[in-house]
C-alpha cells in the first residue's frame, strides 16, 4: 500500500489513524455486527455516535451556551441559500465582504432572496484582483443589514482573514468551509458559522452549522422544513436522516484533533507548515531570481491553501508532473487562477510540506 501526499482542496486528505480505525470497524462496529452505514439513525448505537460527535465539536470549538451546533446537508453552497432564508426575517438587505470566488458565489445566491450590499471588495485591488482582505476601516456597513457575510478563508485564491472583524450589533456570518478547526475561534463573535466538512473535517455530505439560538425562528415561509434551523435544532439534527457515515468519520476526526492537543496545537502545526512553504516562496523571490511567485498580500496569506505561480507558465506542467512522480498529487491550481495550489489542511503532515519544498528546490536548481 502506498499513500500519497494529497494536496487536494477538497474533498481532502484525512488523518491516517482515522482511516485505519474506520477500516477496522467497517464490517462490525464495536460488536454491533454491522457497519455504521447500516445502522438506523434512531437506534441507540448511532444516537451515541451522534451525541459523541456533537459534544466533541462543541468542546473543541468552545461553543458557548446560547448556540446550536447542527449537522446538516447541502454543503456550503446550499447554506448560501439556507442562511438568508433563515436569517433575513423582516429585513431586506445583507452586507457582503467580497474577497474571492466563494464570497462571490455567496452573493449571487443571496441576491435571489435579498438586496446584496457589497460593503467592501478586493476584486479591483491595484495589487491584483482578490489578493487581500479589505481593511476593516474601509467597510461601508449598513446598520439595518440582516447580517454581514464574510468568507474566512478563500479556498481558491488562498486569501485568509487574520482577524475577526467587529461589526457591531449586526450578526456576523462566516463561511468557514476551509478553515474550520484549523485554529481556535471565538464563536461568541459570530451569529452563525457554516462549512462543508470535506476540507478540514471529514467526508463530503456533512455540513456544519453553528448558530446563535436567538437568531432562530425568523425563517421565511418558503424555507424547506429540512433546512429550517429551528426545526433542525429542535430535532437534534435528526429531523430527517442525517449523513450518518460522514458524521461517524467526523467524530473520529474530532477525537484525533483532541489527541493532537486540540485547536491550539493544530494552529501551531498549521503555522509551521504554512511558514515552511511561504518561506520557500519568499526565498525563491529574493535569492533565486523568483521561479515561484505568490500574489497574495503577506498579512492575508492563507494557512490552508497556498497559491502560487511559476514565473514561466510553461514550467507549471513539468513541475506538477514531477510532483506527481514523487507522490505529491492534486497540486494543480483552480481553473480560475491556474498555477499551483497546495492545500495543507489539518490532516496534511509536516512531512508532506517538507517533501513539496524539497521538490521546489530541486526543480528550481534544474530550471533556475
Ligand atoms: C469548498 C467551498 C465551498 C463549496 O462547498 P460545497 O460543500 O461544495 O457546497 C464554499 N465555500 C468555501 C469557502 C469552500 O472552500
PDB file of C-alpha atoms in Angstrom, residues 4-294:
ATOM      1  CA  UNK A   4       0.372   9.768  -1.492  1.00  0.00           C
ATOM      2  CA  UNK A   5       0.654  13.280  -0.103  1.00  0.00           C
ATOM      3  CA  UNK A   6      -2.710  14.560  -1.266  1.00  0.00           C
ATOM      4  CA  UNK A   7      -2.831  18.356  -1.592  1.00  0.00           C
ATOM      5  CA  UNK A   8      -6.426  18.407  -2.849  1.00  0.00           C
ATOM      6  CA  UNK A   9      -8.516  21.432  -1.848  1.00  0.00           C
ATOM      7  CA  UNK A  10     -11.469  19.162  -1.149  1.00  0.00           C
ATOM      8  CA  UNK A  11     -12.546  16.503  -0.653  1.00  0.00           C
ATOM      9  CA  UNK A  12      -9.198  16.424   1.062  1.00  0.00           C
ATOM     10  CA  UNK A  13      -6.772  14.160   2.854  1.00  0.00           C
ATOM     11  CA  UNK A  14      -7.870  12.614   6.151  1.00  0.00           C
ATOM     12  CA  UNK A  15      -5.762  11.552   9.153  1.00  0.00           C
ATOM     13  CA  UNK A  16      -4.425   8.050   8.590  1.00  0.00           C
ATOM     14  CA  UNK A  17      -5.326   6.806  12.112  1.00  0.00           C
ATOM     15  CA  UNK A  18      -8.934   7.765  11.410  1.00  0.00           C
ATOM     16  CA  UNK A  19      -8.997   5.803   8.164  1.00  0.00           C
ATOM     17  CA  UNK A  20      -7.406   2.814   9.900  1.00  0.00           C
ATOM     18  CA  UNK A  21      -9.977   2.800  12.680  1.00  0.00           C
ATOM     19  CA  UNK A  22     -12.797   3.149  10.147  1.00  0.00           C
ATOM     20  CA  UNK A  23     -11.336   0.211   8.210  1.00  0.00           C
ATOM     21  CA  UNK A  24     -11.115  -1.898  11.382  1.00  0.00           C
ATOM     22  CA  UNK A  25     -14.716  -1.082  12.254  1.00  0.00           C
ATOM     23  CA  UNK A  26     -16.104  -1.343   8.730  1.00  0.00           C
ATOM     24  CA  UNK A  27     -17.801  -4.747   8.997  1.00  0.00           C
ATOM     25  CA  UNK A  28     -18.534  -4.741  12.705  1.00  0.00           C
ATOM     26  CA  UNK A  29     -18.759  -1.507  14.675  1.00  0.00           C
ATOM     27  CA  UNK A  30     -17.853  -2.263  18.278  1.00  0.00           C
ATOM     28  CA  UNK A  31     -19.574  -5.634  18.443  1.00  0.00           C
ATOM     29  CA  UNK A  32     -22.814  -4.438  16.843  1.00  0.00           C
ATOM     30  CA  UNK A  33     -22.373  -6.902  13.980  1.00  0.00           C
ATOM     31  CA  UNK A  34     -22.893  -4.170  11.410  1.00  0.00           C
ATOM     32  CA  UNK A  35     -21.240  -1.223   9.724  1.00  0.00           C
ATOM     33  CA  UNK A  36     -22.130   2.299  10.878  1.00  0.00           C
ATOM     34  CA  UNK A  37     -23.531   2.770   7.356  1.00  0.00           C
ATOM     35  CA  UNK A  38     -26.114   0.086   8.028  1.00  0.00           C
ATOM     36  CA  UNK A  39     -27.403   1.389  11.355  1.00  0.00           C
ATOM     37  CA  UNK A  40     -30.742   3.038  11.979  1.00  0.00           C
ATOM     38  CA  UNK A  41     -30.106   6.679  12.689  1.00  0.00           C
ATOM     39  CA  UNK A  42     -32.594   6.409  15.553  1.00  0.00           C
ATOM     40  CA  UNK A  43     -31.047   3.302  17.095  1.00  0.00           C
ATOM     41  CA  UNK A  44     -29.037   3.552  20.331  1.00  0.00           C
ATOM     42  CA  UNK A  45     -25.698   2.883  18.625  1.00  0.00           C
ATOM     43  CA  UNK A  46     -25.902   5.673  16.099  1.00  0.00           C
ATOM     44  CA  UNK A  47     -27.543   8.015  18.640  1.00  0.00           C
ATOM     45  CA  UNK A  48     -24.419   7.521  20.776  1.00  0.00           C
ATOM     46  CA  UNK A  49     -22.127   8.229  17.779  1.00  0.00           C
ATOM     47  CA  UNK A  50     -24.089  11.385  17.011  1.00  0.00           C
ATOM     48  CA  UNK A  51     -24.102  12.681  20.590  1.00  0.00           C
ATOM     49  CA  UNK A  52     -20.386  11.963  20.896  1.00  0.00           C
ATOM     50  CA  UNK A  53     -19.536  13.831  17.656  1.00  0.00           C
ATOM     51  CA  UNK A  54     -21.670  16.842  18.607  1.00  0.00           C
ATOM     52  CA  UNK A  55     -20.211  17.151  22.080  1.00  0.00           C
ATOM     53  CA  UNK A  56     -16.623  16.753  20.847  1.00  0.00           C
ATOM     54  CA  UNK A  57     -17.152  19.507  18.254  1.00  0.00           C
ATOM     55  CA  UNK A  58     -18.678  21.773  20.900  1.00  0.00           C
ATOM     56  CA  UNK A  59     -15.758  21.153  23.228  1.00  0.00           C
ATOM     57  CA  UNK A  60     -13.086  21.641  20.539  1.00  0.00           C
ATOM     58  CA  UNK A  61     -14.509  24.990  19.462  1.00  0.00           C
ATOM     59  CA  UNK A  62     -15.540  26.021  22.959  1.00  0.00           C
ATOM     60  CA  UNK A  63     -19.047  26.779  21.697  1.00  0.00           C
ATOM     61  CA  UNK A  64     -20.678  28.902  24.408  1.00  0.00           C
ATOM     62  CA  UNK A  65     -24.207  28.361  25.740  1.00  0.00           C
ATOM     63  CA  UNK A  66     -26.826  30.018  23.579  1.00  0.00           C
ATOM     64  CA  UNK A  67     -25.548  28.454  20.349  1.00  0.00           C
ATOM     65  CA  UNK A  68     -26.862  25.462  18.408  1.00  0.00           C
ATOM     66  CA  UNK A  69     -24.480  23.054  16.694  1.00  0.00           C
ATOM     67  CA  UNK A  70     -26.249  21.496  13.713  1.00  0.00           C
ATOM     68  CA  UNK A  71     -25.271  18.681  11.378  1.00  0.00           C
ATOM     69  CA  UNK A  72     -26.903  19.354   8.025  1.00  0.00           C
ATOM     70  CA  UNK A  73     -26.601  18.510   4.319  1.00  0.00           C
ATOM     71  CA  UNK A  74     -26.386  20.583   1.160  1.00  0.00           C
ATOM     72  CA  UNK A  75     -22.827  21.835   1.508  1.00  0.00           C
ATOM     73  CA  UNK A  76     -21.645  25.409   1.794  1.00  0.00           C
ATOM     74  CA  UNK A  77     -23.375  26.298  -1.471  1.00  0.00           C
ATOM     75  CA  UNK A  78     -26.623  25.005  -0.014  1.00  0.00           C
ATOM     76  CA  UNK A  79     -26.050  27.209   3.026  1.00  0.00           C
ATOM     77  CA  UNK A  80     -25.639  30.193   0.708  1.00  0.00           C
ATOM     78  CA  UNK A  81     -29.413  29.920   0.237  1.00  0.00           C
ATOM     79  CA  UNK A  82     -30.318  28.403   3.602  1.00  0.00           C
ATOM     80  CA  UNK A  83     -28.667  31.199   5.614  1.00  0.00           C
ATOM     81  CA  UNK A  84     -30.625  34.071   4.011  1.00  0.00           C
ATOM     82  CA  UNK A  85     -33.854  32.043   4.155  1.00  0.00           C
ATOM     83  CA  UNK A  86     -33.360  31.598   7.902  1.00  0.00           C
ATOM     84  CA  UNK A  87     -31.859  34.913   8.946  1.00  0.00           C
ATOM     85  CA  UNK A  88     -33.447  37.536   6.717  1.00  0.00           C
ATOM     86  CA  UNK A  89     -36.658  37.872   8.717  1.00  0.00           C
ATOM     87  CA  UNK A  90     -38.233  41.286   8.144  1.00  0.00           C
ATOM     88  CA  UNK A  91     -35.028  42.823   6.836  1.00  0.00           C
ATOM     89  CA  UNK A  92     -34.249  43.349   3.190  1.00  0.00           C
ATOM     90  CA  UNK A  93     -30.522  43.561   2.717  1.00  0.00           C
ATOM     91  CA  UNK A  94     -27.316  41.722   3.542  1.00  0.00           C
ATOM     92  CA  UNK A  95     -23.797  43.169   3.743  1.00  0.00           C
ATOM     93  CA  UNK A  96     -21.099  41.164   1.956  1.00  0.00           C
ATOM     94  CA  UNK A  97     -17.341  41.412   2.025  1.00  0.00           C
ATOM     95  CA  UNK A  98     -16.245  40.296  -1.424  1.00  0.00           C
ATOM     96  CA  UNK A  99     -12.850  38.599  -1.190  1.00  0.00           C
ATOM     97  CA  UNK A 100     -12.903  35.983  -3.944  1.00  0.00           C
ATOM     98  CA  UNK A 101     -14.708  33.233  -5.789  1.00  0.00           C
ATOM     99  CA  UNK A 102     -16.535  31.831  -2.763  1.00  0.00           C
ATOM    100  CA  UNK A 103     -17.832  35.124  -1.423  1.00  0.00           C
ATOM    101  CA  UNK A 104     -18.904  35.947  -4.980  1.00  0.00           C
ATOM    102  CA  UNK A 105     -20.908  32.706  -5.122  1.00  0.00           C
ATOM    103  CA  UNK A 106     -22.486  33.521  -1.758  1.00  0.00           C
ATOM    104  CA  UNK A 107     -23.551  36.959  -3.025  1.00  0.00           C
ATOM    105  CA  UNK A 108     -25.016  35.567  -6.239  1.00  0.00           C
ATOM    106  CA  UNK A 109     -27.166  33.107  -4.320  1.00  0.00           C
ATOM    107  CA  UNK A 110     -28.249  35.576  -1.629  1.00  0.00           C
ATOM    108  CA  UNK A 111     -29.334  38.011  -4.348  1.00  0.00           C
ATOM    109  CA  UNK A 112     -32.245  35.647  -5.042  1.00  0.00           C
ATOM    110  CA  UNK A 113     -33.636  36.457  -1.587  1.00  0.00           C
ATOM    111  CA  UNK A 114     -32.379  39.863  -0.573  1.00  0.00           C
ATOM    112  CA  UNK A 115     -30.681  43.036  -1.633  1.00  0.00           C
ATOM    113  CA  UNK A 116     -26.940  42.462  -1.637  1.00  0.00           C
ATOM    114  CA  UNK A 117     -24.775  45.331  -0.443  1.00  0.00           C
ATOM    115  CA  UNK A 118     -21.095  44.899  -1.257  1.00  0.00           C
ATOM    116  CA  UNK A 119     -19.684  46.627   1.802  1.00  0.00           C
ATOM    117  CA  UNK A 120     -16.097  46.077   0.657  1.00  0.00           C
ATOM    118  CA  UNK A 121     -14.398  44.250  -2.181  1.00  0.00           C
ATOM    119  CA  UNK A 122     -10.884  43.342  -3.225  1.00  0.00           C
ATOM    120  CA  UNK A 123     -11.977  42.459  -6.775  1.00  0.00           C
ATOM    121  CA  UNK A 124     -10.325  45.570  -8.206  1.00  0.00           C
ATOM    122  CA  UNK A 125      -7.352  45.705  -5.859  1.00  0.00           C
ATOM    123  CA  UNK A 126      -4.482  47.506  -7.608  1.00  0.00           C
ATOM    124  CA  UNK A 127      -2.018  44.869  -6.385  1.00  0.00           C
ATOM    125  CA  UNK A 128      -4.086  42.174  -8.117  1.00  0.00           C
ATOM    126  CA  UNK A 129      -7.666  41.018  -8.034  1.00  0.00           C
ATOM    127  CA  UNK A 130      -8.578  39.226  -4.785  1.00  0.00           C
ATOM    128  CA  UNK A 131      -5.105  39.259  -3.308  1.00  0.00           C
ATOM    129  CA  UNK A 132      -6.080  40.698   0.070  1.00  0.00           C
ATOM    130  CA  UNK A 133      -8.806  41.151   2.675  1.00  0.00           C
ATOM    131  CA  UNK A 134     -10.066  44.771   2.572  1.00  0.00           C
ATOM    132  CA  UNK A 135      -9.062  46.615   5.758  1.00  0.00           C
ATOM    133  CA  UNK A 136     -11.908  46.804   8.264  1.00  0.00           C
ATOM    134  CA  UNK A 137     -11.835  50.636   8.272  1.00  0.00           C
ATOM    135  CA  UNK A 138     -12.854  50.665   4.596  1.00  0.00           C
ATOM    136  CA  UNK A 139     -16.041  48.611   5.025  1.00  0.00           C
ATOM    137  CA  UNK A 140     -19.256  50.510   4.255  1.00  0.00           C
ATOM    138  CA  UNK A 141     -21.618  48.638   6.570  1.00  0.00           C
ATOM    139  CA  UNK A 142     -25.356  49.186   6.746  1.00  0.00           C
ATOM    140  CA  UNK A 143     -26.721  49.266  10.305  1.00  0.00           C
ATOM    141  CA  UNK A 144     -30.016  47.826   9.010  1.00  0.00           C
ATOM    142  CA  UNK A 145     -28.494  44.800   7.272  1.00  0.00           C
ATOM    143  CA  UNK A 146     -29.831  41.397   8.332  1.00  0.00           C
ATOM    144  CA  UNK A 147     -26.241  40.239   8.755  1.00  0.00           C
ATOM    145  CA  UNK A 148     -22.669  40.709   7.499  1.00  0.00           C
ATOM    146  CA  UNK A 149     -21.281  37.826   5.466  1.00  0.00           C
ATOM    147  CA  UNK A 150     -17.581  37.001   5.213  1.00  0.00           C
ATOM    148  CA  UNK A 151     -15.634  34.058   3.808  1.00  0.00           C
ATOM    149  CA  UNK A 152     -12.959  33.392   6.451  1.00  0.00           C
ATOM    150  CA  UNK A 153     -10.646  31.623   4.045  1.00  0.00           C
ATOM    151  CA  UNK A 154     -10.957  31.928   0.270  1.00  0.00           C
ATOM    152  CA  UNK A 155     -10.030  28.403  -0.767  1.00  0.00           C
ATOM    153  CA  UNK A 156      -9.420  29.250  -4.431  1.00  0.00           C
ATOM    154  CA  UNK A 157      -7.428  32.461  -4.071  1.00  0.00           C
ATOM    155  CA  UNK A 158      -5.604  31.450  -0.907  1.00  0.00           C
ATOM    156  CA  UNK A 159      -6.608  34.606   0.983  1.00  0.00           C
ATOM    157  CA  UNK A 160      -7.481  34.394   4.690  1.00  0.00           C
ATOM    158  CA  UNK A 161      -8.661  36.758   7.418  1.00  0.00           C
ATOM    159  CA  UNK A 162      -6.003  37.351  10.035  1.00  0.00           C
ATOM    160  CA  UNK A 163      -8.592  38.920  12.336  1.00  0.00           C
ATOM    161  CA  UNK A 164     -12.194  38.560  13.443  1.00  0.00           C
ATOM    162  CA  UNK A 165     -13.991  41.690  12.259  1.00  0.00           C
ATOM    163  CA  UNK A 166     -16.045  43.679  14.733  1.00  0.00           C
ATOM    164  CA  UNK A 167     -19.335  44.524  13.007  1.00  0.00           C
ATOM    165  CA  UNK A 168     -21.218  45.921  15.978  1.00  0.00           C
ATOM    166  CA  UNK A 169     -24.668  44.617  16.753  1.00  0.00           C
ATOM    167  CA  UNK A 170     -25.375  43.182  13.277  1.00  0.00           C
ATOM    168  CA  UNK A 171     -24.766  39.401  13.296  1.00  0.00           C
ATOM    169  CA  UNK A 172     -21.546  38.223  11.654  1.00  0.00           C
ATOM    170  CA  UNK A 173     -21.928  35.176   9.383  1.00  0.00           C
ATOM    171  CA  UNK A 174     -18.857  33.286   8.208  1.00  0.00           C
ATOM    172  CA  UNK A 175     -18.307  30.631   5.565  1.00  0.00           C
ATOM    173  CA  UNK A 176     -15.523  28.692   7.307  1.00  0.00           C
ATOM    174  CA  UNK A 177     -15.563  25.668   4.996  1.00  0.00           C
ATOM    175  CA  UNK A 178     -11.814  25.559   4.505  1.00  0.00           C
ATOM    176  CA  UNK A 179     -10.511  26.844   7.823  1.00  0.00           C
ATOM    177  CA  UNK A 180     -12.855  25.479  10.489  1.00  0.00           C
ATOM    178  CA  UNK A 181     -10.948  23.644  13.266  1.00  0.00           C
ATOM    179  CA  UNK A 182      -7.583  24.868  11.953  1.00  0.00           C
ATOM    180  CA  UNK A 183      -7.171  27.225  14.924  1.00  0.00           C
ATOM    181  CA  UNK A 184      -9.112  28.365  17.998  1.00  0.00           C
ATOM    182  CA  UNK A 185     -12.038  30.657  17.207  1.00  0.00           C
ATOM    183  CA  UNK A 186     -14.115  32.896  19.464  1.00  0.00           C
ATOM    184  CA  UNK A 187     -17.561  31.632  18.486  1.00  0.00           C
ATOM    185  CA  UNK A 188     -19.240  34.348  20.582  1.00  0.00           C
ATOM    186  CA  UNK A 189     -18.147  36.915  17.962  1.00  0.00           C
ATOM    187  CA  UNK A 190     -20.324  35.238  15.331  1.00  0.00           C
ATOM    188  CA  UNK A 191     -24.038  34.950  14.731  1.00  0.00           C
ATOM    189  CA  UNK A 192     -23.501  31.949  12.503  1.00  0.00           C
ATOM    190  CA  UNK A 193     -20.625  29.833  11.217  1.00  0.00           C
ATOM    191  CA  UNK A 194     -21.051  27.285   8.452  1.00  0.00           C
ATOM    192  CA  UNK A 195     -18.911  24.981   6.391  1.00  0.00           C
ATOM    193  CA  UNK A 196     -18.834  21.804   4.375  1.00  0.00           C
ATOM    194  CA  UNK A 197     -16.943  19.012   6.125  1.00  0.00           C
ATOM    195  CA  UNK A 198     -14.864  17.859   3.173  1.00  0.00           C
ATOM    196  CA  UNK A 199     -11.953  20.277   3.595  1.00  0.00           C
ATOM    197  CA  UNK A 200     -10.855  20.076   7.202  1.00  0.00           C
ATOM    198  CA  UNK A 201     -13.224  17.656   8.915  1.00  0.00           C
ATOM    199  CA  UNK A 202     -14.330  14.549   7.090  1.00  0.00           C
ATOM    200  CA  UNK A 203     -16.207  13.157   4.103  1.00  0.00           C
ATOM    201  CA  UNK A 204     -18.365  15.271   1.808  1.00  0.00           C
ATOM    202  CA  UNK A 205     -22.071  15.213   2.590  1.00  0.00           C
ATOM    203  CA  UNK A 206     -21.920  16.691   6.082  1.00  0.00           C
ATOM    204  CA  UNK A 207     -22.376  20.425   6.616  1.00  0.00           C
ATOM    205  CA  UNK A 208     -21.619  22.060   9.960  1.00  0.00           C
ATOM    206  CA  UNK A 209     -23.742  24.990  11.161  1.00  0.00           C
ATOM    207  CA  UNK A 210     -23.170  26.803  14.449  1.00  0.00           C
ATOM    208  CA  UNK A 211     -25.863  29.390  15.048  1.00  0.00           C
ATOM    209  CA  UNK A 212     -26.847  31.687  17.874  1.00  0.00           C
ATOM    210  CA  UNK A 213     -30.116  30.398  19.319  1.00  0.00           C
ATOM    211  CA  UNK A 214     -31.567  33.905  19.453  1.00  0.00           C
ATOM    212  CA  UNK A 215     -31.371  34.112  15.633  1.00  0.00           C
ATOM    213  CA  UNK A 216     -33.727  31.166  15.163  1.00  0.00           C
ATOM    214  CA  UNK A 217     -37.438  31.447  14.473  1.00  0.00           C
ATOM    215  CA  UNK A 218     -37.396  34.027  11.693  1.00  0.00           C
ATOM    216  CA  UNK A 219     -37.253  31.709   8.674  1.00  0.00           C
ATOM    217  CA  UNK A 220     -39.057  32.791   5.504  1.00  0.00           C
ATOM    218  CA  UNK A 221     -42.260  30.767   4.926  1.00  0.00           C
ATOM    219  CA  UNK A 222     -40.737  29.255   1.768  1.00  0.00           C
ATOM    220  CA  UNK A 223     -37.851  27.681   3.724  1.00  0.00           C
ATOM    221  CA  UNK A 224     -37.803  23.903   3.233  1.00  0.00           C
ATOM    222  CA  UNK A 225     -38.627  22.297   6.583  1.00  0.00           C
ATOM    223  CA  UNK A 226     -35.492  20.152   6.488  1.00  0.00           C
ATOM    224  CA  UNK A 227     -33.414  23.345   6.130  1.00  0.00           C
ATOM    225  CA  UNK A 228     -35.181  25.350   8.833  1.00  0.00           C
ATOM    226  CA  UNK A 229     -32.565  25.799  11.556  1.00  0.00           C
ATOM    227  CA  UNK A 230     -35.142  25.841  14.336  1.00  0.00           C
ATOM    228  CA  UNK A 231     -36.647  22.567  13.177  1.00  0.00           C
ATOM    229  CA  UNK A 232     -33.203  21.006  12.762  1.00  0.00           C
ATOM    230  CA  UNK A 233     -32.162  22.222  16.223  1.00  0.00           C
ATOM    231  CA  UNK A 234     -35.374  21.073  17.919  1.00  0.00           C
ATOM    232  CA  UNK A 235     -34.844  17.628  16.423  1.00  0.00           C
ATOM    233  CA  UNK A 236     -31.206  17.274  17.397  1.00  0.00           C
ATOM    234  CA  UNK A 237     -30.135  17.364  13.719  1.00  0.00           C
ATOM    235  CA  UNK A 238     -32.377  14.335  13.129  1.00  0.00           C
ATOM    236  CA  UNK A 239     -35.458  15.897  11.566  1.00  0.00           C
ATOM    237  CA  UNK A 240     -34.623  13.750   8.584  1.00  0.00           C
ATOM    238  CA  UNK A 241     -31.924  11.119   8.125  1.00  0.00           C
ATOM    239  CA  UNK A 242     -28.569  12.776   8.721  1.00  0.00           C
ATOM    240  CA  UNK A 243     -25.428  11.771   6.765  1.00  0.00           C
ATOM    241  CA  UNK A 244     -24.666   9.043   9.259  1.00  0.00           C
ATOM    242  CA  UNK A 245     -21.367   7.692   7.972  1.00  0.00           C
ATOM    243  CA  UNK A 246     -19.920  11.168   7.415  1.00  0.00           C
ATOM    244  CA  UNK A 247     -20.887  12.066  11.000  1.00  0.00           C
ATOM    245  CA  UNK A 248     -19.162   8.942  12.307  1.00  0.00           C
ATOM    246  CA  UNK A 249     -15.920   9.799  10.452  1.00  0.00           C
ATOM    247  CA  UNK A 250     -16.163  13.427  11.592  1.00  0.00           C
ATOM    248  CA  UNK A 251     -16.440  12.161  15.177  1.00  0.00           C
ATOM    249  CA  UNK A 252     -13.228  10.170  14.718  1.00  0.00           C
ATOM    250  CA  UNK A 253     -11.524  13.275  13.303  1.00  0.00           C
ATOM    251  CA  UNK A 254     -12.675  15.360  16.293  1.00  0.00           C
ATOM    252  CA  UNK A 255     -11.178  12.710  18.590  1.00  0.00           C
ATOM    253  CA  UNK A 256      -7.949  12.756  16.535  1.00  0.00           C
ATOM    254  CA  UNK A 257      -7.717  16.544  16.920  1.00  0.00           C
ATOM    255  CA  UNK A 258      -8.162  16.166  20.693  1.00  0.00           C
ATOM    256  CA  UNK A 259      -5.363  13.597  20.685  1.00  0.00           C
ATOM    257  CA  UNK A 260      -3.135  16.090  18.835  1.00  0.00           C
ATOM    258  CA  UNK A 261      -3.697  18.626  21.615  1.00  0.00           C
ATOM    259  CA  UNK A 262      -6.802  20.451  20.395  1.00  0.00           C
ATOM    260  CA  UNK A 263      -7.120  23.567  18.263  1.00  0.00           C
ATOM    261  CA  UNK A 264      -4.194  25.468  19.782  1.00  0.00           C
ATOM    262  CA  UNK A 265      -1.898  22.586  18.855  1.00  0.00           C
ATOM    263  CA  UNK A 266      -3.462  22.358  15.383  1.00  0.00           C
ATOM    264  CA  UNK A 267      -2.885  26.095  14.922  1.00  0.00           C
ATOM    265  CA  UNK A 268       0.786  25.738  15.848  1.00  0.00           C
ATOM    266  CA  UNK A 269       1.270  22.834  13.436  1.00  0.00           C
ATOM    267  CA  UNK A 270      -0.574  24.658  10.679  1.00  0.00           C
ATOM    268  CA  UNK A 271       1.503  27.796  11.220  1.00  0.00           C
ATOM    269  CA  UNK A 272       4.691  25.756  10.991  1.00  0.00           C
ATOM    270  CA  UNK A 273       3.624  24.077   7.749  1.00  0.00           C
ATOM    271  CA  UNK A 274       2.490  27.337   6.143  1.00  0.00           C
ATOM    272  CA  UNK A 275       5.664  29.166   7.194  1.00  0.00           C
ATOM    273  CA  UNK A 276       7.818  26.458   5.655  1.00  0.00           C
ATOM    274  CA  UNK A 277       6.068  26.820   2.307  1.00  0.00           C
ATOM    275  CA  UNK A 278       5.803  30.623   2.272  1.00  0.00           C
ATOM    276  CA  UNK A 279       9.456  30.909   3.315  1.00  0.00           C
ATOM    277  CA  UNK A 280      10.378  28.783   0.318  1.00  0.00           C
ATOM    278  CA  UNK A 281       8.329  31.081  -1.926  1.00  0.00           C
ATOM    279  CA  UNK A 282       9.867  34.222  -0.412  1.00  0.00           C
ATOM    280  CA  UNK A 283      13.387  32.832  -0.706  1.00  0.00           C
ATOM    281  CA  UNK A 284      12.676  31.957  -4.317  1.00  0.00           C
ATOM    282  CA  UNK A 285      11.591  35.523  -4.990  1.00  0.00           C
ATOM    283  CA  UNK A 286      14.516  37.116  -3.147  1.00  0.00           C
ATOM    284  CA  UNK A 287      17.514  34.896  -3.700  1.00  0.00           C
ATOM    285  CA  UNK A 288      16.974  32.744  -6.689  1.00  0.00           C
ATOM    286  CA  UNK A 289      15.515  35.052  -9.285  1.00  0.00           C
ATOM    287  CA  UNK A 290      11.980  34.098  -8.449  1.00  0.00           C
ATOM    288  CA  UNK A 291      10.934  30.951 -10.234  1.00  0.00           C
ATOM    289  CA  UNK A 292       7.945  30.725  -7.875  1.00  0.00           C
ATOM    290  CA  UNK A 293       5.756  33.702  -7.007  1.00  0.00           C
ATOM    291  CA  UNK A 294       2.759  34.154  -4.751  1.00  0.00           C
TER     292      UNK A 294
END
